[in-house]
Amino acid sequence: MKIPVKILLSRGMELPTYATDGSAAVDLRAALDEGVTLTIAPGERALIPTGIAIAPESREVVAILAARSGLAIKKGIRLSNGIGVIDADYRGEIQVGLHNTGKEPFAVARGDRIAQMMFMPVLTADFIVTDTLDETARGAGGFGSTGVK
């Protein structure tokens, strides 16, 4: 799949890359000014620019932003909205909302890998109003109704 990428001249970042041949997502890097460090205190959030914008060639594709597992597990750094959704028709700079759930301040500098982005197919729904839904064994059970084990 071809994804046109615009490198924002004001940020001067490189193309996103896959870390290994088996990587499902590309790493996104912080596009902060050279020499600038942004520190996210415990409990705080920050919006980090990546210096890129994309233009998927089909509305049947969505870019999903996810936390980097190492940052999440080791430092408590996660995406502030759980996951990020970059719709196929969005043309602005991709920015990453980070939330520090750890106990130590977290410093972000230019070029640091802060999140990952993967591309997935999109299915759109045609909603049909109805008075009844089919029955299932689960029914309306939810929120732990199937137990832990």
PDB file of C-alpha atoms in Angstrom:
ATOM      1  CA  MET A   1       0.000   0.000   0.000  1.00  0.00           C
ATOM      2  CA  LYS A   2       1.373   3.394  -0.929  1.00  0.00           C
ATOM      3  CA  ILE A   3       0.974   6.214   1.592  1.00  0.00           C
ATOM      4  CA  PRO A   4       2.034   9.677   0.408  1.00  0.00           C
ATOM      5  CA  VAL A   5       3.933  11.430   3.218  1.00  0.00           C
ATOM      6  CA  LYS A   6       4.573  15.133   3.458  1.00  0.00           C
ATOM      7  CA  ILE A   7       7.659  16.067   5.444  1.00  0.00           C
ATOM      8  CA  LEU A   8       6.857  19.406   7.012  1.00  0.00           C
ATOM      9  CA  LEU A   9       9.772  21.681   6.175  1.00  0.00           C
ATOM     10  CA  SER A  10       9.450  23.588   9.424  1.00  0.00           C
ATOM     11  CA  ARG A  11      10.143  20.316  11.273  1.00  0.00           C
ATOM     12  CA  GLY A  12      12.603  18.622   8.883  1.00  0.00           C
ATOM     13  CA  MET A  13      12.004  15.050  10.046  1.00  0.00           C
ATOM     14  CA  GLU A  14      12.792  11.768   8.286  1.00  0.00           C
ATOM     15  CA  LEU A  15      10.276   9.317   6.853  1.00  0.00           C
ATOM     16  CA  PRO A  16       8.792   6.914   9.401  1.00  0.00           C
ATOM     17  CA  THR A  17      10.489   3.507   9.298  1.00  0.00           C
ATOM     18  CA  TYR A  18       9.782  -0.077  10.304  1.00  0.00           C
ATOM     19  CA  ALA A  19      12.319  -1.140  12.953  1.00  0.00           C
ATOM     20  CA  THR A  20      12.513  -4.745  11.686  1.00  0.00           C
ATOM     21  CA  ASP A  21      11.282  -6.787   8.729  1.00  0.00           C
ATOM     22  CA  GLY A  22       8.502  -8.208  10.907  1.00  0.00           C
ATOM     23  CA  SER A  23       7.322  -4.910  12.405  1.00  0.00           C
ATOM     24  CA  ALA A  24       3.599  -4.253  11.999  1.00  0.00           C
ATOM     25  CA  ALA A  25       3.961  -0.541  12.743  1.00  0.00           C
ATOM     26  CA  VAL A  26       6.354   2.292  11.970  1.00  0.00           C
ATOM     27  CA  ASP A  27       7.962   4.344  14.686  1.00  0.00           C
ATOM     28  CA  LEU A  28       6.943   7.982  14.994  1.00  0.00           C
ATOM     29  CA  ARG A  29       9.537  10.427  16.264  1.00  0.00           C
ATOM     30  CA  ALA A  30       9.290  13.673  18.180  1.00  0.00           C
ATOM     31  CA  ALA A  31       9.749  16.689  15.909  1.00  0.00           C
ATOM     32  CA  LEU A  32      10.834  19.145  18.568  1.00  0.00           C
ATOM     33  CA  ASP A  33      13.278  21.925  17.792  1.00  0.00           C
ATOM     34  CA  GLU A  34      16.955  20.982  17.977  1.00  0.00           C
ATOM     35  CA  GLY A  35      18.215  21.296  21.547  1.00  0.00           C
ATOM     36  CA  VAL A  36      14.704  21.485  23.041  1.00  0.00           C
ATOM     37  CA  THR A  37      13.658  18.938  25.639  1.00  0.00           C
ATOM     38  CA  LEU A  38      10.048  18.694  26.711  1.00  0.00           C
ATOM     39  CA  THR A  39       9.541  17.152  30.152  1.00  0.00           C
ATOM     40  CA  ILE A  40       6.226  15.521  31.013  1.00  0.00           C
ATOM     41  CA  ALA A  41       5.732  15.393  34.773  1.00  0.00           C
ATOM     42  CA  PRO A  42       3.941  12.444  36.406  1.00  0.00           C
ATOM     43  CA  GLY A  43       0.203  12.782  35.758  1.00  0.00           C
ATOM     44  CA  GLU A  44       0.652  15.354  33.000  1.00  0.00           C
ATOM     45  CA  ARG A  45      -0.074  15.175  29.279  1.00  0.00           C
ATOM     46  CA  ALA A  46       1.666  16.758  26.304  1.00  0.00           C
ATOM     47  CA  LEU A  47       1.001  17.003  22.568  1.00  0.00           C
ATOM     48  CA  ILE A  48       4.124  16.105  20.589  1.00  0.00           C
ATOM     49  CA  PRO A  49       4.487  16.973  16.875  1.00  0.00           C
ATOM     50  CA  THR A  50       5.910  14.364  14.474  1.00  0.00           C
ATOM     51  CA  GLY A  51       6.750  16.614  11.525  1.00  0.00           C
ATOM     52  CA  ILE A  52       4.783  14.528   9.028  1.00  0.00           C
ATOM     53  CA  ALA A  53       1.375  14.502   7.384  1.00  0.00           C
ATOM     54  CA  ILE A  54      -0.057  11.619   5.349  1.00  0.00           C
ATOM     55  CA  ALA A  55      -2.592  11.160   2.562  1.00  0.00           C
ATOM     56  CA  PRO A  56      -3.821   7.562   2.300  1.00  0.00           C
ATOM     57  CA  GLU A  57      -5.084   6.918  -1.223  1.00  0.00           C
ATOM     58  CA  SER A  58      -8.264   5.235  -0.006  1.00  0.00           C
ATOM     59  CA  ARG A  59     -10.910   5.961   2.602  1.00  0.00           C
ATOM     60  CA  GLU A  60     -10.820   2.231   3.264  1.00  0.00           C
ATOM     61  CA  VAL A  61      -7.599   2.693   5.275  1.00  0.00           C
ATOM     62  CA  VAL A  62      -7.072   4.177   8.720  1.00  0.00           C
ATOM     63  CA  ALA A  63      -3.783   4.935  10.448  1.00  0.00           C
ATOM     64  CA  ILE A  64      -3.836   3.830  14.078  1.00  0.00           C
ATOM     65  CA  LEU A  65      -1.421   5.321  16.612  1.00  0.00           C
ATOM     66  CA  ALA A  66      -0.415   3.150  19.553  1.00  0.00           C
ATOM     67  CA  ALA A  67       1.928   3.431  22.508  1.00  0.00           C
ATOM     68  CA  ARG A  68       5.381   1.932  22.273  1.00  0.00           C
ATOM     69  CA  SER A  69       5.362  -1.074  24.564  1.00  0.00           C
ATOM     70  CA  GLY A  70       8.758  -0.343  26.111  1.00  0.00           C
ATOM     71  CA  LEU A  71       7.777   3.209  27.060  1.00  0.00           C
ATOM     72  CA  ALA A  72       4.456   2.036  28.465  1.00  0.00           C
ATOM     73  CA  ILE A  73       5.839  -0.804  30.567  1.00  0.00           C
ATOM     74  CA  LYS A  74       9.132   0.736  31.684  1.00  0.00           C
ATOM     75  CA  LYS A  75       8.190   4.416  32.007  1.00  0.00           C
ATOM     76  CA  GLY A  76       4.382   4.587  32.210  1.00  0.00           C
ATOM     77  CA  ILE A  77       4.176   6.620  28.979  1.00  0.00           C
ATOM     78  CA  ARG A  78       0.992   5.928  27.034  1.00  0.00           C
ATOM     79  CA  LEU A  79      -1.170   7.712  24.523  1.00  0.00           C
ATOM     80  CA  SER A  80      -3.465  10.155  26.280  1.00  0.00           C
ATOM     81  CA  ASN A  81      -6.494   8.900  24.321  1.00  0.00           C
ATOM     82  CA  GLY A  82      -5.645   5.182  24.435  1.00  0.00           C
ATOM     83  CA  ILE A  83      -5.171   4.958  20.668  1.00  0.00           C
ATOM     84  CA  GLY A  84      -5.017   7.589  17.986  1.00  0.00           C
ATOM     85  CA  VAL A  85      -7.138   7.491  14.851  1.00  0.00           C
ATOM     86  CA  ILE A  86      -5.838   9.285  11.768  1.00  0.00           C
ATOM     87  CA  ASP A  87      -8.745   9.363   9.326  1.00  0.00           C
ATOM     88  CA  ALA A  88      -8.022   8.963   5.610  1.00  0.00           C
ATOM     89  CA  ASP A  89      -9.167  12.534   4.881  1.00  0.00           C
ATOM     90  CA  TYR A  90      -7.024  14.266   7.570  1.00  0.00           C
ATOM     91  CA  ARG A  91      -4.153  16.225   6.043  1.00  0.00           C
ATOM     92  CA  GLY A  92      -2.682  18.039   9.032  1.00  0.00           C
ATOM     93  CA  GLU A  93       0.445  17.204  10.986  1.00  0.00           C
ATOM     94  CA  ILE A  94       0.242  13.985  12.955  1.00  0.00           C
ATOM     95  CA  GLN A  95       0.661  14.804  16.620  1.00  0.00           C
ATOM     96  CA  VAL A  96       0.869  12.387  19.514  1.00  0.00           C
ATOM     97  CA  GLY A  97      -0.791  13.011  22.869  1.00  0.00           C
ATOM     98  CA  LEU A  98       1.363  11.422  25.568  1.00  0.00           C
ATOM     99  CA  HIS A  99       0.333  10.874  29.186  1.00  0.00           C
ATOM    100  CA  ASN A 100       2.877  10.149  31.905  1.00  0.00           C
ATOM    101  CA  THR A 101       1.314   7.607  34.268  1.00  0.00           C
ATOM    102  CA  GLY A 102       4.715   6.817  35.789  1.00  0.00           C
ATOM    103  CA  LYS A 103       6.306   8.139  38.975  1.00  0.00           C
ATOM    104  CA  GLU A 104       9.202  10.004  37.337  1.00  0.00           C
ATOM    105  CA  PRO A 105       9.304  12.949  34.912  1.00  0.00           C
ATOM    106  CA  PHE A 106       9.767  11.843  31.300  1.00  0.00           C
ATOM    107  CA  ALA A 107      11.955  13.856  28.922  1.00  0.00           C
ATOM    108  CA  VAL A 108      11.284  13.953  25.170  1.00  0.00           C
ATOM    109  CA  ALA A 109      13.892  15.279  22.734  1.00  0.00           C
ATOM    110  CA  ARG A 110      14.009  15.675  18.962  1.00  0.00           C
ATOM    111  CA  GLY A 111      14.105  12.328  17.170  1.00  0.00           C
ATOM    112  CA  ASP A 112      12.948  10.241  20.147  1.00  0.00           C
ATOM    113  CA  ARG A 113      10.629   7.401  19.179  1.00  0.00           C
ATOM    114  CA  ILE A 114       7.382   8.288  20.953  1.00  0.00           C
ATOM    115  CA  ALA A 115       4.656   6.142  19.379  1.00  0.00           C
ATOM    116  CA  GLN A 116       3.948   3.720  16.577  1.00  0.00           C
ATOM    117  CA  MET A 117       1.605   3.917  13.603  1.00  0.00           C
ATOM    118  CA  MET A 118      -0.018   1.024  11.764  1.00  0.00           C
ATOM    119  CA  PHE A 119      -2.430   0.918   8.866  1.00  0.00           C
ATOM    120  CA  MET A 120      -5.637  -1.085   8.991  1.00  0.00           C
ATOM    121  CA  PRO A 121      -8.656  -1.635   6.757  1.00  0.00           C
ATOM    122  CA  VAL A 122     -11.848   0.269   7.530  1.00  0.00           C
ATOM    123  CA  LEU A 123     -15.330  -1.196   7.385  1.00  0.00           C
ATOM    124  CA  THR A 124     -18.142   1.333   7.447  1.00  0.00           C
ATOM    125  CA  ALA A 125     -21.573   0.518   8.829  1.00  0.00           C
ATOM    126  CA  ASP A 126     -25.021   1.162   7.444  1.00  0.00           C
ATOM    127  CA  PHE A 127     -27.191   1.440  10.560  1.00  0.00           C
ATOM    128  CA  ILE A 128     -30.657  -0.074  10.362  1.00  0.00           C
ATOM    129  CA  VAL A 129     -33.175   0.824  13.068  1.00  0.00           C
ATOM    130  CA  THR A 130     -34.974  -2.210  14.501  1.00  0.00           C
ATOM    131  CA  ASP A 131     -37.156  -3.031  17.489  1.00  0.00           C
ATOM    132  CA  THR A 132     -35.514  -6.416  18.108  1.00  0.00           C
ATOM    133  CA  LEU A 133     -32.090  -8.017  17.961  1.00  0.00           C
ATOM    134  CA  ASP A 134     -31.289 -11.696  17.519  1.00  0.00           C
ATOM    135  CA  GLU A 135     -30.800 -13.743  20.697  1.00  0.00           C
ATOM    136  CA  THR A 136     -27.379 -15.090  21.749  1.00  0.00           C
ATOM    137  CA  ALA A 137     -26.166 -17.258  24.631  1.00  0.00           C
ATOM    138  CA  ARG A 138     -24.462 -14.231  26.170  1.00  0.00           C
ATOM    139  CA  GLY A 139     -27.422 -11.894  25.799  1.00  0.00           C
ATOM    140  CA  ALA A 140     -26.881  -8.567  27.572  1.00  0.00           C
ATOM    141  CA  GLY A 141     -24.163  -9.918  29.926  1.00  0.00           C
ATOM    142  CA  GLY A 142     -21.091  -7.755  29.942  1.00  0.00           C
ATOM    143  CA  PHE A 143     -18.451  -6.084  32.099  1.00  0.00           C
ATOM    144  CA  GLY A 144     -16.927  -9.295  33.426  1.00  0.00           C
ATOM    145  CA  SER A 145     -20.010 -11.519  33.099  1.00  0.00           C
ATOM    146  CA  THR A 146     -17.884 -14.332  31.611  1.00  0.00           C
ATOM    147  CA  GLY A 147     -15.514 -14.363  34.602  1.00  0.00           C
ATOM    148  CA  VAL A 148     -11.740 -14.268  34.845  1.00  0.00           C
ATOM    149  CA  LYS A 149     -10.851 -17.952  34.373  1.00  0.00           C
TER     150      LYS A 149
END
